[in-house]
Every structure is written in structure tokens, then in C-alpha cells.
XYZ file of N, CA and C in Angstrom:
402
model
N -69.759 12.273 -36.117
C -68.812 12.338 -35.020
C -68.066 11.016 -34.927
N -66.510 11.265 -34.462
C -66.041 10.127 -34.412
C -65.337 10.004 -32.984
N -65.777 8.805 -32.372
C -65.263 8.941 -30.487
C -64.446 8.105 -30.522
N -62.681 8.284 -30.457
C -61.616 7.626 -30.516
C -61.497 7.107 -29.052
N -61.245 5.801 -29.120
C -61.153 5.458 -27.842
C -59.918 4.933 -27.538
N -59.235 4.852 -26.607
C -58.008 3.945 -26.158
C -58.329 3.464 -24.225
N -58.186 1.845 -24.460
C -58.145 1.136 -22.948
C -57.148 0.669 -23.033
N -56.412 0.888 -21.643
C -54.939 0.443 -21.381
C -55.049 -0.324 -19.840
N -54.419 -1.565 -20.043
C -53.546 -1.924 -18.501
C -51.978 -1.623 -18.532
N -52.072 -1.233 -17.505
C -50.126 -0.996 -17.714
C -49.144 -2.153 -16.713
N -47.847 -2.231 -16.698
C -47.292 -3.383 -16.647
C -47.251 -3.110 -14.927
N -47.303 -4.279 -14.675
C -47.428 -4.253 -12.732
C -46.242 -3.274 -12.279
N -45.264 -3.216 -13.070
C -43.634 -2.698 -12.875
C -44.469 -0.854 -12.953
N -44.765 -0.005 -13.155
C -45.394 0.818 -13.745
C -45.565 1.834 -12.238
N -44.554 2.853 -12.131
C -44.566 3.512 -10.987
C -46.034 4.505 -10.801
N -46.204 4.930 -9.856
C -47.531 5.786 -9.969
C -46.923 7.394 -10.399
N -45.982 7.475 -10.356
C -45.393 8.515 -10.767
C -45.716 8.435 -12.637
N -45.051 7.603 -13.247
C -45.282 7.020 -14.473
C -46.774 6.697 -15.039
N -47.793 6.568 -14.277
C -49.288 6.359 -14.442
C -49.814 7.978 -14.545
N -49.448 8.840 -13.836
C -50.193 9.988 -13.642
C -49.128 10.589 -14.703
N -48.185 10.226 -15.335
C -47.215 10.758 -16.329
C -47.934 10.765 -18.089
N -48.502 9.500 -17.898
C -49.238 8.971 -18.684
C -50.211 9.518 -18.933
N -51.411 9.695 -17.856
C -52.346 10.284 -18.188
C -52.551 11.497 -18.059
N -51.211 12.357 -17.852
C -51.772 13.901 -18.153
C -51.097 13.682 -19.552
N -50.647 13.276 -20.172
C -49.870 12.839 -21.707
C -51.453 13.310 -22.834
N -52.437 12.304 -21.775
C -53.869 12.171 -22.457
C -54.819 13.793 -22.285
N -54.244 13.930 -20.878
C -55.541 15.115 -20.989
C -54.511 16.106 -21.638
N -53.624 16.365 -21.908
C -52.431 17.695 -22.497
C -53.318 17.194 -24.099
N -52.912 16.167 -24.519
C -54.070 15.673 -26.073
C -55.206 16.742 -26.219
N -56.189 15.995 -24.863
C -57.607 16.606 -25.146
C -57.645 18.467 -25.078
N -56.438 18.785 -24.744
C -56.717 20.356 -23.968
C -55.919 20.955 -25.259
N -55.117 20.097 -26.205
C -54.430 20.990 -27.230
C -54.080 21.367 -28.318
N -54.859 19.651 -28.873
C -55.044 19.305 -30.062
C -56.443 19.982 -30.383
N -56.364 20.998 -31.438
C -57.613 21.601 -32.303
C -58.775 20.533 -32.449
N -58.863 19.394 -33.188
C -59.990 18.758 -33.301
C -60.645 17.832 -32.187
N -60.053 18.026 -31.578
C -60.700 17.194 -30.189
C -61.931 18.297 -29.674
N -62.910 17.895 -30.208
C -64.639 18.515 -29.592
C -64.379 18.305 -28.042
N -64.469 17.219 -27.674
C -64.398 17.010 -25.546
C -63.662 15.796 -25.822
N -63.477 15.524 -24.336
C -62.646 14.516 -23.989
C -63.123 13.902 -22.582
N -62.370 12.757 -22.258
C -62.858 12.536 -20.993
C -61.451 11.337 -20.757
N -60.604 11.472 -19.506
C -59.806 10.879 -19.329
C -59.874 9.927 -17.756
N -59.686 8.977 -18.034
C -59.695 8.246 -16.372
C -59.735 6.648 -15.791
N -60.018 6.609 -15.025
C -60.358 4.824 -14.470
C -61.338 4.168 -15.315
N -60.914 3.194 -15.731
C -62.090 2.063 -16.919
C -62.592 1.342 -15.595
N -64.046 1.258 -15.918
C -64.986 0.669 -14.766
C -65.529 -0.063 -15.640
N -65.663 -1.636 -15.041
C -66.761 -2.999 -16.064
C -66.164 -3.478 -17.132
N -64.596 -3.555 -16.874
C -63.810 -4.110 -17.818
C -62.723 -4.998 -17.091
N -61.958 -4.924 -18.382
C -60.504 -5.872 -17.806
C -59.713 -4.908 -18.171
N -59.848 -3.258 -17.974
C -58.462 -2.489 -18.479
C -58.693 -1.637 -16.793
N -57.469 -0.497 -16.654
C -57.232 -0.432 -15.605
C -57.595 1.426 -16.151
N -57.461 1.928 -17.365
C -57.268 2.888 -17.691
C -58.340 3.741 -19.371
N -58.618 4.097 -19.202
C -59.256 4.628 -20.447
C -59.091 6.240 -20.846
N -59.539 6.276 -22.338
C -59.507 7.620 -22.672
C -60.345 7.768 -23.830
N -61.361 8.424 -24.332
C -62.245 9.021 -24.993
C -61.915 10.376 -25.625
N -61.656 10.483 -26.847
C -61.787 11.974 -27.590
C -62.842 11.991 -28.859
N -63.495 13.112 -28.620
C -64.628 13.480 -30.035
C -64.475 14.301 -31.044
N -64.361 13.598 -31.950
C -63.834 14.301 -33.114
C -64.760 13.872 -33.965
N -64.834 15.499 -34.806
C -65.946 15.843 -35.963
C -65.934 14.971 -36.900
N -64.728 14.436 -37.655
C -64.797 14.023 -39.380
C -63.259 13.305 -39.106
N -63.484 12.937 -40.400
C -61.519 12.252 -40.992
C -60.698 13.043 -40.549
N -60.924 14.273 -40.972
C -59.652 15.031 -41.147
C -59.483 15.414 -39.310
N -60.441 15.365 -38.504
C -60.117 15.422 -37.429
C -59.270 14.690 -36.371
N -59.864 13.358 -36.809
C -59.049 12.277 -36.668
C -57.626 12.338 -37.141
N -57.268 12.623 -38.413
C -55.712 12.216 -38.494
C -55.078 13.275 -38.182
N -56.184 14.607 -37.783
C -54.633 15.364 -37.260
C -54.668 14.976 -35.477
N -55.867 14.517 -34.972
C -55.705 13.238 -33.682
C -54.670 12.514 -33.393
N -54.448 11.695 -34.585
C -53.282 10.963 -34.591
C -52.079 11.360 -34.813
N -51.649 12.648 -35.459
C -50.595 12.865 -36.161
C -50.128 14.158 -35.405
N -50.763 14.611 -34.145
C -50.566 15.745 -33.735
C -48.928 15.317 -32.474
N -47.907 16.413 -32.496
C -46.969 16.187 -31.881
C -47.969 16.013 -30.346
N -48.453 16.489 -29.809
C -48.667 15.581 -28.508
C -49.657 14.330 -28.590
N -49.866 13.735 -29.618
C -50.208 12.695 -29.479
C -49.158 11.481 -29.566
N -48.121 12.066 -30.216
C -47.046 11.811 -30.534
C -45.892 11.470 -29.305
N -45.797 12.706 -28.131
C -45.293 12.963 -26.781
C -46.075 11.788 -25.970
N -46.878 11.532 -26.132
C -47.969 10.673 -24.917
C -47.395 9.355 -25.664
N -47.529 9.002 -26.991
C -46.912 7.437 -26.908
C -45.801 7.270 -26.652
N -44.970 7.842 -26.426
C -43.621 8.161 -26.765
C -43.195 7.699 -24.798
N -44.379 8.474 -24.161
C -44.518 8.407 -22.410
C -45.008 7.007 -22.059
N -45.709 6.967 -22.617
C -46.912 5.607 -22.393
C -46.767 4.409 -22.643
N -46.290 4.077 -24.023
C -46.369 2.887 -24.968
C -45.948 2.046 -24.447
N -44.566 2.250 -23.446
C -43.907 1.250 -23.035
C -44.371 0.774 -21.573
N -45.249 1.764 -21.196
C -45.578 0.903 -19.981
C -46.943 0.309 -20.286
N -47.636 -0.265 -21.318
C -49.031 -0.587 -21.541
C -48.348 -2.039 -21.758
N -48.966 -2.732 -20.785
C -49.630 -4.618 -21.139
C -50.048 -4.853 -21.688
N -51.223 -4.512 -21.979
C -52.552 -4.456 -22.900
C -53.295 -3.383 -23.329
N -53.519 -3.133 -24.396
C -54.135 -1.937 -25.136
C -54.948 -2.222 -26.345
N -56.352 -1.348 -26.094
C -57.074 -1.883 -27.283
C -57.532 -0.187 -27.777
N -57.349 0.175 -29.156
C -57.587 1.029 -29.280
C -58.908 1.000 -30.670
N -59.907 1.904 -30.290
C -60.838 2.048 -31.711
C -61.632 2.925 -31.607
N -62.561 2.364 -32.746
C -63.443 4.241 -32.956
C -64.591 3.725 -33.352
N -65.831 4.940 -32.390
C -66.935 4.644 -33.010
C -67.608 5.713 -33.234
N -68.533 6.093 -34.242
C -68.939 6.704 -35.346
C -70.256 6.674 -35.471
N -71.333 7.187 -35.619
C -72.890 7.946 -36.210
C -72.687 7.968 -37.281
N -71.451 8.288 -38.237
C -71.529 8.195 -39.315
C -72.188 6.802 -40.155
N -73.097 7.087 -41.081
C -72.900 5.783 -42.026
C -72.564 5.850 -43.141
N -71.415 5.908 -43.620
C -70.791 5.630 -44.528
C -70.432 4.363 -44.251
N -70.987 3.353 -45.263
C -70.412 1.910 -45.555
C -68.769 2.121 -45.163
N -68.030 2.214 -46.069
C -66.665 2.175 -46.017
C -66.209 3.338 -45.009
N -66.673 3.886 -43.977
C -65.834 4.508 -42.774
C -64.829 3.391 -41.989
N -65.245 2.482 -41.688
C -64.525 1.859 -41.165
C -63.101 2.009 -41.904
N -63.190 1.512 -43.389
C -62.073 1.467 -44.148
C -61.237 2.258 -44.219
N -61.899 3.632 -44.290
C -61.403 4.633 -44.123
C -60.399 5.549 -42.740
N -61.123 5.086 -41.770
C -60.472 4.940 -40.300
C -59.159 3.992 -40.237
N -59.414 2.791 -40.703
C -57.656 2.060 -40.780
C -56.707 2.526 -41.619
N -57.318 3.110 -43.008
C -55.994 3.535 -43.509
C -55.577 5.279 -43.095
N -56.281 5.926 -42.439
C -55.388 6.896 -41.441
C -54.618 6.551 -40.249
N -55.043 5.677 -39.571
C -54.430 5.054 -38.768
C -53.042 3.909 -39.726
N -53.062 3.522 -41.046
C -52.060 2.773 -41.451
C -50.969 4.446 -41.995
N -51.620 5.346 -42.503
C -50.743 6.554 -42.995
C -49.799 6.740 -41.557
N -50.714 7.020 -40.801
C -49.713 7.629 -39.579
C -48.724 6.820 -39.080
N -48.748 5.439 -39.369
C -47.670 4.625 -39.082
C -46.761 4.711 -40.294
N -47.220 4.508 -41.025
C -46.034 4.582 -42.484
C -45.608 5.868 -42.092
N -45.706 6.928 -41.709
C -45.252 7.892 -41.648
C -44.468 8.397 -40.220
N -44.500 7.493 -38.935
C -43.626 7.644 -38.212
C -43.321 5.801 -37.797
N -42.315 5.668 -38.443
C -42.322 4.001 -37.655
C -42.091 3.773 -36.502
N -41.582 4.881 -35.701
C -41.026 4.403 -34.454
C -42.502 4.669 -33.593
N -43.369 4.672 -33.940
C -44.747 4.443 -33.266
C -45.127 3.033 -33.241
N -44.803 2.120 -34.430
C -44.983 0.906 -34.729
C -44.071 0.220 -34.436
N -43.000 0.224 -33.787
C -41.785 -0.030 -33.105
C -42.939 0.205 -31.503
N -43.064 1.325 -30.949
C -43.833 1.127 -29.773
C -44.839 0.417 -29.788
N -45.610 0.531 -30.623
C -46.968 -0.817 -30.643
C -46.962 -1.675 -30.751
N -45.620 -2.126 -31.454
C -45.097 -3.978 -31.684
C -44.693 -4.199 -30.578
N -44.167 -3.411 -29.670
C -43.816 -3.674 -28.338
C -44.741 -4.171 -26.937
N -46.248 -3.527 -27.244
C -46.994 -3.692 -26.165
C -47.484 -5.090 -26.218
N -47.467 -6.002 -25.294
C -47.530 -7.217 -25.264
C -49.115 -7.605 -26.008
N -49.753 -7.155 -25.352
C -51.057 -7.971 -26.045
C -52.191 -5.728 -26.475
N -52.005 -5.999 -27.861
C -52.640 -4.936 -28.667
C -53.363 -4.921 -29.559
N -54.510 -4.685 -29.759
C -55.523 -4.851 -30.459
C -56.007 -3.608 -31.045
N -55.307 -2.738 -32.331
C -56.574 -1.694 -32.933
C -56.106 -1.431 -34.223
N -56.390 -0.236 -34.865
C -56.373 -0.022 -36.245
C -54.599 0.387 -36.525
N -54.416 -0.355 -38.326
C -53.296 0.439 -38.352
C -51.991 -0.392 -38.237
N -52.103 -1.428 -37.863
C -51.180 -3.286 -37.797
C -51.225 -3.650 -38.427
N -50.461 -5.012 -39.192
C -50.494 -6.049 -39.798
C -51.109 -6.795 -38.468
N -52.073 -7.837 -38.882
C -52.270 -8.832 -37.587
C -50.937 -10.135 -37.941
């Protein structure tokens, strides 16, 4: 199993209209995208983010159609620009040595393959996850 995670603060400017815009962006994800096993969307508690989101997905191939699915696509497209800070990653039961490796370069495909996602992620001020040049 692989549990994709994303924590977001969004920019003080950030209407509540635009917050709840955002996060049904996330639960429309969990409710429509095929490989998403469960989900869980909401308030990050015991951190420094304001926002979180959790999806469970079976294998690779679950994952990149995760990433590559048009509403995952619709939600950054909603979101990206109002995130301050965003840290996105994945954790895994799997042991495969090289999963990790394997996790960045789906996350590097899906950017080579839409740039204007990486145009939104170069944008969020302070971002941390798979799939960047640092």
C-alpha cells in the first residue's frame, strides 16, 4: 500500500470561500479517482500546516493514475496558487529497496508530461516533495 500524503498552509490572502474550494477539489479526488482505496480529508493537528490530505493506494500503477487523473489535475489547478507551504510524500509497507526511486520518477513523468503543474509548484513559496529539481 501506498498512503500519498499532501500538508498545505495557504496564503493569509486565501478567502474561506477559496479554502472549502480547495478542499472539496481533494475529497471530488478521493470519491472519483479509481485507485484511491480510502481517503481522509481535513484540519492537520500537531503540526505547522493548516490543512492535510491522505489517499491509499494499492501499487505504482495506482499512484500515477493518482497523479495523472484529470481531477487531480482540476484541484491543482484550484489550489496551487493559494498554498504558502506544501509538503507532499508517500509512505509505503512496501519493501522494495528502490520504491522510493520509483515513486519520484512517477511523480518526475507527470511533470514532464504536464508542465504547467510545475509552473504551479515553482510557484508555491516554500515546497517540499517528489518530482523537482531542488
Amino acid at each position: 500500500m501506498i498512503f500519498h500524503i499532501n500538508r498545505a498552509t495557504l496564503k493569509p490572502t486565501t478567502t474561506p470561500e477559496q479554502v472549502e474550494a480547495a478542499l472539496a477539489g481533494w475529497r471530488t479526488m478521493g470519491e472519483t479517482i479509481p485507485s484511491v482505496k480510502s481517503y481522509v480529508v481535513g484540519r492537520d493537528y500537531g503540526g505547522d500546516y493548516a490543512y492535510s490530505c491522505v489517499f491509499v493506494l494499492e501499487d505504482l500503477a495506482g499512484l500515477f493514475e493518482y497523479l495523472t487523473h484529470p481531477a487531480t489535475y482540476a484541484t491543482d489547478a484550484i489550489g496551487l496558487e493559494l498554498v504558502e507551504r506544501l509538503d507532499i510524500f508517500d509512505v509505503s509497507d512496501d519493501n522494495d529497496p528502490d520504491l522510493g526511486s520509483k515513486i519520484e520518477e512517477l511523480h518526475r513523468r507527470r511533470n514532464d508530461d504536464n508542465p504547467t503543474i510545475v509552473d504551479l509548484l515553482s510557484g508555491v513559496p516554500a515546497f517540499r516533495g517528489a518530482g523537482l529539481e531542488s
